[in-house]
Short mmCIF file of C-alpha atoms in Angstrom, two decimals:
data_model
loop_
_atom_site.label_atom_id
_atom_site.label_comp_id
_atom_site.label_asym_id
_atom_site.label_seq_id
_atom_site.Cartn_x
_atom_site.Cartn_y
_atom_site.Cartn_z
CA MET D 296 -0.02 -21.95 53.96
CA PRO D 297 1.85 -18.85 52.62
CA LEU D 298 1.15 -17.99 48.99
CA SER D 299 4.82 -18.48 48.05
CA TRP D 300 4.62 -22.08 49.30
CA ARG D 301 1.44 -22.77 47.32
CA LEU D 302 2.97 -21.31 44.17
CA GLY D 303 6.15 -23.31 44.70
CA ALA D 304 4.11 -26.49 45.20
CA PHE D 305 2.28 -25.91 41.93
CA TYR D 306 5.50 -25.33 40.01
CA PHE D 307 6.94 -28.54 41.51
CA ALA D 308 3.94 -30.73 40.65
CA PHE D 309 3.44 -29.23 37.19
CA PHE D 310 7.07 -29.65 36.22
CA VAL D 311 7.25 -33.26 37.34
CA TYR D 312 4.56 -33.82 34.72
CA ALA D 313 6.30 -31.55 32.20
CA GLY D 314 9.69 -33.17 32.76
CA LEU D 315 8.30 -36.62 32.03
CA VAL D 316 6.73 -35.32 28.81
CA VAL D 317 9.84 -33.50 27.60
CA ALA D 318 12.35 -36.24 28.36
CA TYR D 319 10.40 -39.45 27.78
CA PHE D 320 7.35 -38.81 25.59
CA PRO D 321 9.37 -39.04 22.32
CA PRO D 322 10.78 -42.49 23.28
CA TYR D 323 7.24 -43.55 24.24
CA LEU D 324 6.01 -42.53 20.80
CA ALA D 325 8.93 -44.36 19.19
CA ALA D 326 7.94 -47.49 21.13
CA ARG D 327 4.42 -47.09 19.73
CA GLY D 328 5.96 -47.38 16.25
CA LEU D 329 6.08 -43.74 15.14
CA GLY D 330 8.91 -42.48 12.92
CA ALA D 331 10.99 -39.35 13.47
CA GLY D 332 8.70 -37.13 11.38
CA GLU D 333 5.59 -38.44 13.13
CA ILE D 334 7.18 -37.95 16.55
CA ALA D 335 8.10 -34.39 15.62
CA LEU D 336 4.50 -33.77 14.50
CA VAL D 337 3.01 -35.04 17.78
CA VAL D 338 5.53 -33.16 19.91
CA ALA D 339 4.94 -30.00 17.86
CA LEU D 340 1.17 -30.15 18.37
CA PRO D 341 1.21 -28.56 21.84
CA GLN D 342 3.33 -25.72 20.49
CA LEU D 343 1.05 -25.30 17.48
CA VAL D 344 -1.98 -25.07 19.76
CA ARG D 345 -0.09 -22.62 21.95
CA VAL D 346 0.21 -20.24 19.00
CA PHE D 347 -3.37 -19.09 19.66
CA ALA D 348 -4.84 -20.86 22.70
CA PRO D 349 -2.90 -19.10 25.53
CA ALA D 350 -3.72 -15.66 24.12
CA ALA D 351 -7.41 -16.56 24.01
CA TRP D 352 -7.31 -17.85 27.58
CA GLY D 353 -5.36 -14.75 28.62
CA TRP D 354 -8.09 -12.52 27.20
CA ILE D 355 -10.70 -14.50 29.15
CA ALA D 356 -8.56 -14.29 32.30
CA ASP D 357 -8.10 -10.51 32.04
CA ARG D 358 -11.81 -10.06 31.33
CA THR D 359 -13.11 -12.32 34.14
CA GLY D 360 -10.27 -12.59 36.65
CA ALA D 361 -10.85 -16.38 36.68
CA LEU D 362 -7.18 -17.35 36.55
CA ARG D 363 -7.43 -20.20 39.05
CA ALA D 364 -10.45 -21.79 37.35
CA ILE D 365 -8.62 -21.86 34.02
CA VAL D 366 -5.54 -23.44 35.61
CA VAL D 367 -7.72 -26.12 37.26
CA LEU D 368 -9.35 -26.90 33.91
CA SER D 369 -5.91 -27.15 32.32
CA CYS D 370 -4.67 -29.75 34.78
CA ALA D 371 -7.88 -31.79 34.49
CA ALA D 372 -7.55 -31.83 30.69
CA ASN D 373 -4.01 -33.20 30.92
CA ALA D 374 -5.11 -35.99 33.24
CA ALA D 375 -7.98 -36.99 30.93
CA CYS D 376 -5.76 -36.96 27.83
CA PHE D 377 -3.10 -39.28 29.15
CA ALA D 378 -5.66 -41.61 30.73
CA LEU D 379 -7.07 -42.18 27.24
CA LEU D 380 -3.75 -42.25 25.39
CA PRO D 381 -3.05 -46.03 25.68
CA GLN D 382 -6.40 -46.64 23.97
CA ALA D 383 -5.46 -44.54 20.93
CA GLY D 384 -4.64 -47.13 18.30
CA SER D 385 -3.42 -44.88 15.50
CA LEU D 386 -1.44 -41.74 14.80
CA ALA D 387 -4.71 -39.88 14.18
CA GLY D 388 -6.02 -40.88 17.61
CA ILE D 389 -2.83 -39.75 19.34
CA VAL D 390 -2.89 -36.45 17.43
CA TRP D 391 -6.54 -35.83 18.36
CA LEU D 392 -5.97 -36.48 22.06
CA ILE D 393 -2.83 -34.37 22.34
CA GLY D 394 -4.39 -31.54 20.33
CA VAL D 395 -7.60 -31.31 22.37
CA ALA D 396 -5.83 -31.62 25.71
CA ASN D 397 -3.40 -28.85 24.85
CA LEU D 398 -6.17 -26.62 23.54
CA LEU D 399 -7.64 -26.77 27.05
CA SER D 400 -4.39 -26.74 29.02
CA ALA D 401 -2.14 -24.32 27.13
CA ALA D 402 -2.65 -21.40 29.52
CA ALA D 403 -1.83 -23.10 32.83
CA LEU D 404 1.79 -22.04 33.16
CA PRO D 405 1.61 -18.47 31.79
CA LEU D 406 -1.39 -17.72 34.01
CA VAL D 407 0.47 -19.00 37.07
CA GLU D 408 3.38 -16.79 35.97
CA ALA D 409 0.95 -13.84 35.94
CA ILE D 410 -0.33 -14.77 39.41
CA THR D 411 3.24 -15.06 40.70
CA LEU D 412 4.53 -11.80 39.22
CA GLY D 413 1.41 -10.01 40.41
CA ALA D 414 1.91 -11.28 43.94
CA LEU D 415 5.55 -10.17 43.93
CA ALA D 416 4.62 -6.64 42.82
CA ALA D 417 7.84 -4.58 42.51
CA GLN D 418 10.20 -7.39 43.57
CA PRO D 419 10.60 -9.57 40.44
CA GLY D 420 13.87 -10.98 41.77
CA ARG D 421 11.84 -13.03 44.28
CA TYR D 422 10.43 -14.97 41.32
CA GLY D 423 13.54 -17.17 41.18
CA PRO D 424 13.31 -18.76 44.66
CA ILE D 425 9.66 -19.66 43.92
CA ARG D 426 10.14 -20.82 40.35
CA LEU D 427 13.11 -23.02 41.25
CA TRP D 428 10.65 -25.57 42.69
CA GLY D 429 9.57 -26.22 39.13
CA SER D 430 13.16 -27.06 38.33
CA VAL D 431 13.32 -29.39 41.34
CA GLY D 432 10.21 -31.15 40.04
CA PHE D 433 11.75 -31.43 36.58
CA ILE D 434 14.84 -33.02 38.10
CA ALA D 435 12.75 -35.52 40.02
CA ALA D 436 11.01 -36.45 36.77
CA VAL D 437 14.01 -36.87 34.48
CA LEU D 438 16.31 -38.52 37.01
CA GLY D 439 13.68 -40.84 38.44
CA GLY D 440 12.22 -41.49 35.01
CA GLY D 441 15.57 -42.44 33.52
CA ALA D 442 16.29 -44.91 36.31
CA TRP D 443 12.75 -46.32 36.06
CA LEU D 444 13.04 -46.91 32.31
CA ASP D 445 16.27 -48.85 32.76
CA PHE D 446 14.11 -51.58 34.34
CA HIS D 447 10.55 -50.96 33.11
CA ALA D 448 8.86 -50.53 29.75
CA VAL D 449 8.31 -47.00 28.46
CA GLN D 450 4.63 -47.92 28.00
CA THR D 451 4.20 -47.18 31.73
CA LEU D 452 4.66 -43.46 31.00
CA PRO D 453 0.98 -42.48 30.53
CA ALA D 454 0.03 -43.75 33.99
CA ALA D 455 2.71 -41.57 35.57
CA LEU D 456 1.54 -38.56 33.56
CA VAL D 457 -2.03 -39.06 34.75
CA ALA D 458 -0.89 -39.29 38.37
CA PHE D 459 1.14 -36.08 38.32
CA SER D 460 -1.52 -34.21 36.36
CA LEU D 461 -3.93 -35.03 39.17
CA VAL D 462 -1.42 -33.81 41.75
CA SER D 463 -1.13 -30.53 39.80
CA LEU D 464 -4.92 -30.30 39.79
CA ALA D 465 -5.09 -30.71 43.57
CA VAL D 466 -2.47 -28.02 44.14
CA ALA D 467 -4.14 -25.67 41.63
CA LEU D 468 -7.28 -25.74 43.76
CA ALA D 469 -5.24 -24.19 46.59
CA LEU D 470 -4.06 -21.23 44.51
CA PRO D 471 -5.67 -17.83 45.16
CA ALA D 472 -8.86 -17.20 43.21
CA SER D 473 -7.29 -14.26 41.41
CA HIS D 474 -4.40 -11.83 41.57
CA ALA D 475 -5.63 -9.97 38.50
CA HIS D 476 -8.16 -7.17 38.24
CA ALA D 477 -10.98 -8.21 35.95
CA SER D 478 -11.57 -5.75 33.14
CA ALA D 479 -14.98 -5.63 31.49
CA GLY D 480 -13.57 -4.23 28.28
CA GLY D 481 -10.28 -6.05 28.45
CA GLY D 482 -8.36 -2.84 27.63
CA GLY D 483 -6.14 -2.38 24.62
CA LEU D 484 -3.03 -4.45 24.02
CA ALA D 485 -0.62 -2.21 22.18
CA ILE D 486 2.46 -3.97 20.80
CA THR D 487 5.28 -1.46 21.23
CA PRO D 488 8.65 -1.89 19.46
CA ARG D 489 10.15 -3.15 22.74
CA ALA D 490 7.34 -5.69 23.13
CA ALA D 491 7.75 -6.83 19.52
CA ALA D 492 11.50 -7.34 19.97
CA LEU D 493 10.94 -9.29 23.19
CA LEU D 494 8.36 -11.54 21.51
CA ALA D 495 10.74 -12.10 18.58
CA ALA D 496 13.63 -13.03 20.88
CA GLY D 497 11.37 -15.48 22.71
CA PHE D 498 10.28 -17.02 19.41
CA CYS D 499 13.89 -17.53 18.31
CA MET D 500 15.04 -19.11 21.56
CA ALA D 501 12.04 -21.44 21.70
CA LEU D 502 12.72 -22.42 18.09
CA GLY D 503 16.34 -23.08 19.04
CA HIS D 504 15.30 -25.42 21.85
CA GLY D 505 13.05 -27.44 19.52
CA THR D 506 15.69 -30.01 18.63
CA LEU D 507 16.76 -30.31 22.26
CA TYR D 508 13.29 -31.06 23.59
CA VAL D 509 12.24 -33.40 20.79
CA PHE D 510 15.41 -35.37 20.10
CA LEU D 511 17.97 -35.01 22.91
CA THR D 512 17.01 -38.29 24.59
CA LEU D 513 16.92 -40.17 21.28
CA HIS D 514 20.21 -38.54 20.20
CA LEU D 515 21.94 -39.63 23.39
CA GLN D 516 20.43 -43.12 23.24
CA ARG D 517 21.82 -43.57 19.73
CA THR D 518 25.19 -42.22 20.87
CA GLY D 519 25.28 -45.08 23.38
CA TYR D 520 24.39 -43.49 26.72
CA SER D 521 22.32 -45.44 29.26
CA GLY D 522 18.92 -44.30 30.51
CA THR D 523 20.38 -43.47 33.92
CA LEU D 524 23.15 -41.32 32.43
CA ILE D 525 20.67 -39.57 30.13
CA GLY D 526 18.50 -38.81 33.14
CA PHE D 527 21.56 -37.47 34.95
CA LEU D 528 22.44 -35.19 32.03
CA TRP D 529 18.90 -33.78 31.94
CA THR D 530 19.16 -33.33 35.71
CA LEU D 531 22.50 -31.57 35.48
CA GLY D 532 21.03 -28.91 33.23
CA VAL D 533 18.15 -28.27 35.59
CA LEU D 534 20.45 -28.16 38.63
CA ALA D 535 22.34 -25.36 36.91
CA GLU D 536 19.00 -23.68 36.22
CA ILE D 537 18.15 -23.87 39.93
CA LEU D 538 21.37 -22.07 40.82
CA VAL D 539 20.39 -19.26 38.45
CA PHE D 540 16.97 -18.98 40.10
CA LEU D 541 18.56 -18.90 43.56
CA PHE D 542 20.82 -16.02 42.57
CA LEU D 543 18.21 -14.25 40.47
CA PRO D 544 17.71 -11.32 42.88
CA ALA D 545 21.43 -10.52 42.67
CA LEU D 546 21.48 -10.98 38.88
CA PHE D 547 18.55 -8.60 38.45
CA ARG D 548 20.29 -6.00 40.60
CA ARG D 549 23.57 -6.21 38.67
CA ALA D 550 22.52 -6.67 35.04
CA ALA D 551 19.85 -5.21 32.80
CA LEU D 552 17.20 -7.61 31.53
CA SER D 553 18.42 -7.11 27.96
CA THR D 554 21.97 -8.03 28.98
CA LEU D 555 20.74 -11.30 30.49
CA LEU D 556 18.77 -12.05 27.32
CA MET D 557 21.77 -11.35 25.08
CA ALA D 558 24.12 -13.51 27.13
CA SER D 559 21.62 -16.37 27.16
CA CYS D 560 21.25 -16.32 23.37
CA ALA D 561 25.00 -16.17 22.78
CA LEU D 562 25.60 -19.16 25.05
CA GLY D 563 22.77 -20.99 23.31
CA VAL D 564 24.70 -20.89 20.03
CA GLY D 565 27.65 -22.69 21.62
CA ARG D 566 25.48 -25.13 23.54
CA PHE D 567 23.51 -26.39 20.55
CA LEU D 568 26.58 -26.77 18.36
CA ALA D 569 28.35 -28.78 21.07
CA ILE D 570 25.42 -31.17 21.52
CA GLY D 571 24.95 -31.65 17.80
CA TRP D 572 28.57 -32.18 16.79
CA ALA D 573 30.32 -33.56 19.89
CA ALA D 574 27.78 -35.52 21.95
CA ASP D 575 30.20 -38.45 22.22
CA TRP D 576 32.56 -36.25 24.28
CA LEU D 577 30.99 -36.59 27.71
CA ALA D 578 32.97 -33.74 29.29
CA LEU D 579 31.83 -31.30 26.60
CA LEU D 580 28.28 -32.61 26.85
CA VAL D 581 28.33 -31.91 30.60
CA VAL D 582 29.38 -28.31 29.93
CA ALA D 583 26.66 -27.97 27.30
CA GLN D 584 24.03 -29.17 29.76
CA LEU D 585 25.26 -26.76 32.43
CA LEU D 586 24.57 -23.98 29.94
CA HIS D 587 20.87 -24.73 30.39
CA ALA D 588 21.22 -22.30 33.30
CA ALA D 589 21.56 -19.53 30.73
CA THR D 590 19.67 -20.72 27.65
CA PHE D 591 16.51 -21.51 29.60
CA GLY D 592 16.83 -20.41 33.23
CA ALA D 593 18.18 -16.88 32.88
CA PHE D 594 16.40 -16.28 29.57
CA HIS D 595 13.01 -17.38 30.89
CA ALA D 596 13.26 -15.42 34.14
CA ALA D 597 14.39 -12.25 32.37
CA SER D 598 11.64 -12.68 29.77
CA VAL D 599 8.73 -13.02 32.20
CA ALA D 600 10.05 -10.01 34.13
CA ALA D 601 10.38 -8.05 30.88
CA VAL D 602 6.81 -8.95 29.87
CA HIS D 603 5.61 -7.50 33.17
CA ARG D 604 7.56 -4.33 32.34
CA VAL D 605 6.65 -3.75 28.68
CA PHE D 606 2.92 -4.52 28.99
CA PRO D 607 0.53 -2.39 31.11
CA PRO D 608 -0.95 -3.76 34.39
CA HIS D 609 -4.43 -4.36 32.90
CA ALA D 610 -2.87 -6.65 30.28
CA HIS D 611 -0.34 -8.66 32.29
CA ALA D 612 -2.21 -11.96 31.83
CA ARG D 613 -2.50 -11.33 28.09
CA GLY D 614 1.13 -10.29 27.94
CA GLN D 615 2.32 -13.52 29.56
CA THR D 616 0.02 -15.67 27.42
CA LEU D 617 0.99 -13.79 24.25
CA PHE D 618 4.66 -14.40 25.03
CA SER D 619 3.80 -18.07 25.59
CA SER D 620 1.83 -18.19 22.33
CA LEU D 621 4.46 -16.63 20.09
CA GLY D 622 7.51 -17.93 21.93
CA TYR D 623 6.87 -21.37 23.37
CA GLY D 624 3.93 -21.90 21.01
CA ALA D 625 4.90 -20.73 17.53
CA GLY D 626 8.63 -20.90 18.21
CA GLY D 627 8.45 -24.30 19.86
CA ALA D 628 6.30 -25.72 17.07
CA ALA D 629 8.55 -24.35 14.34
CA GLY D 630 11.58 -25.71 16.17
CA ALA D 631 10.09 -29.18 16.60
CA LEU D 632 8.97 -29.43 12.98
CA ALA D 633 12.27 -28.07 11.65
CA ALA D 634 14.13 -30.52 13.89
CA GLY D 635 12.18 -33.47 12.51
CA TRP D 636 12.80 -32.33 8.92
CA ALA D 637 16.53 -31.70 9.48
CA TRP D 638 16.96 -34.95 11.43
CA GLU D 639 15.44 -37.06 8.66
CA LEU D 640 17.24 -35.16 5.90
CA ALA D 641 20.74 -34.78 7.33
CA GLY D 642 20.91 -36.17 10.87
CA PRO D 643 21.35 -34.81 14.42
CA ALA D 644 24.23 -32.42 13.66
CA ALA D 645 22.16 -30.54 11.08
CA ALA D 646 19.17 -30.31 13.41
CA PHE D 647 21.22 -28.84 16.26
CA THR D 648 23.00 -26.46 13.85
CA LEU D 649 19.59 -25.02 12.94
CA SER D 650 19.01 -24.54 16.67
CA ALA D 651 22.27 -22.62 16.99
CA ALA D 652 21.29 -20.36 14.09
CA ALA D 653 17.96 -19.60 15.77
CA ALA D 654 19.71 -18.65 19.02
CA GLY D 655 21.96 -16.33 17.01
CA ALA D 656 18.91 -14.59 15.58
CA GLY D 657 17.54 -14.21 19.12
CA LEU D 658 20.76 -12.44 20.07
CA LEU D 659 20.08 -9.76 17.46
CA PHE D 660 16.60 -9.07 18.84
CA ALA D 661 17.92 -9.00 22.40
CA TYR D 662 20.51 -6.44 21.32
CA SER D 663 17.74 -4.23 19.99
CA LEU D 664 16.12 -4.37 23.44
CA LYS D 665 19.37 -3.16 24.97
CA ARG D 666 19.42 -0.23 22.54
CA ALA D 667 15.82 0.51 23.56
CA GLY D 668 16.81 0.79 27.22
CA LEU D 669 15.29 -2.38 28.67
#
């Protein structure tokens, strides 16, 4: 099977699992009796762990070249965690399980990103047609999951997460052993001004998405939308993301990476304000979800390509995992915790307004990248 097919299959399987977690894990926790602050804490745990765990795994990967083995371990840890989750009878038990599993699994996606970008060499635009299969998997999860939960209890979620974690594990075993050159000394990892600005922009945009990923489903449920419609709205955003990935080669030819980052952040400000203040207007909500093409799709693709450009070849795995640690880890955790605090203090509109402010800060860092010639 061609490598591009194997990579696409992994993205698909992994993002079915990820889509179920993002869209339906908060309602599962609510059904277990957790409050908004407790839900935010549990959902923030993976991001908190990702502040340091991916960078540590990236160092090991660059030193040993064992990227595939680490990805396999990651998928196995996810399966074990969610198999045990129904037996966790307290908040402490849930926190322990989620924390340990994410400590072991935090590096899966950034290491596969490093494998993919390494395989594509000087053609980063080809990343989109491979990565879009992750978006297809996410769609399958949120659309199918929404319809399923209209007729079944949310307590069935852990079994589905175990199943798709095991599928990810099986596909991970078919990935190439390594596309990285092992380095006995690891090599230095200099953080240049361009790298620092890129990491800061990633942090801000991940922080901005915190409210979306923790509370969008609950926000729409309380607004009165059905599970099927909520699943459709999640799906709509990812369909728009797929279109961006399909046209990524053309986008990369026509626009600088910094321009794509700036546009994504600017559109993020409008998107988060619309969801927070006008979710009852379905037409506006549809437009806001279509903007996921920019706020996640274009931003993520431009970011992973930029990481490959601003970090040296011997440190690509560490560069991707560092971006994951500071962006999706620290930024995601800060966003989830801030969302829980703002939600309890002042409601959904305040939480999404904080998200818009974070996206605005990301725009400033992206502009500095443009001035630096990225």
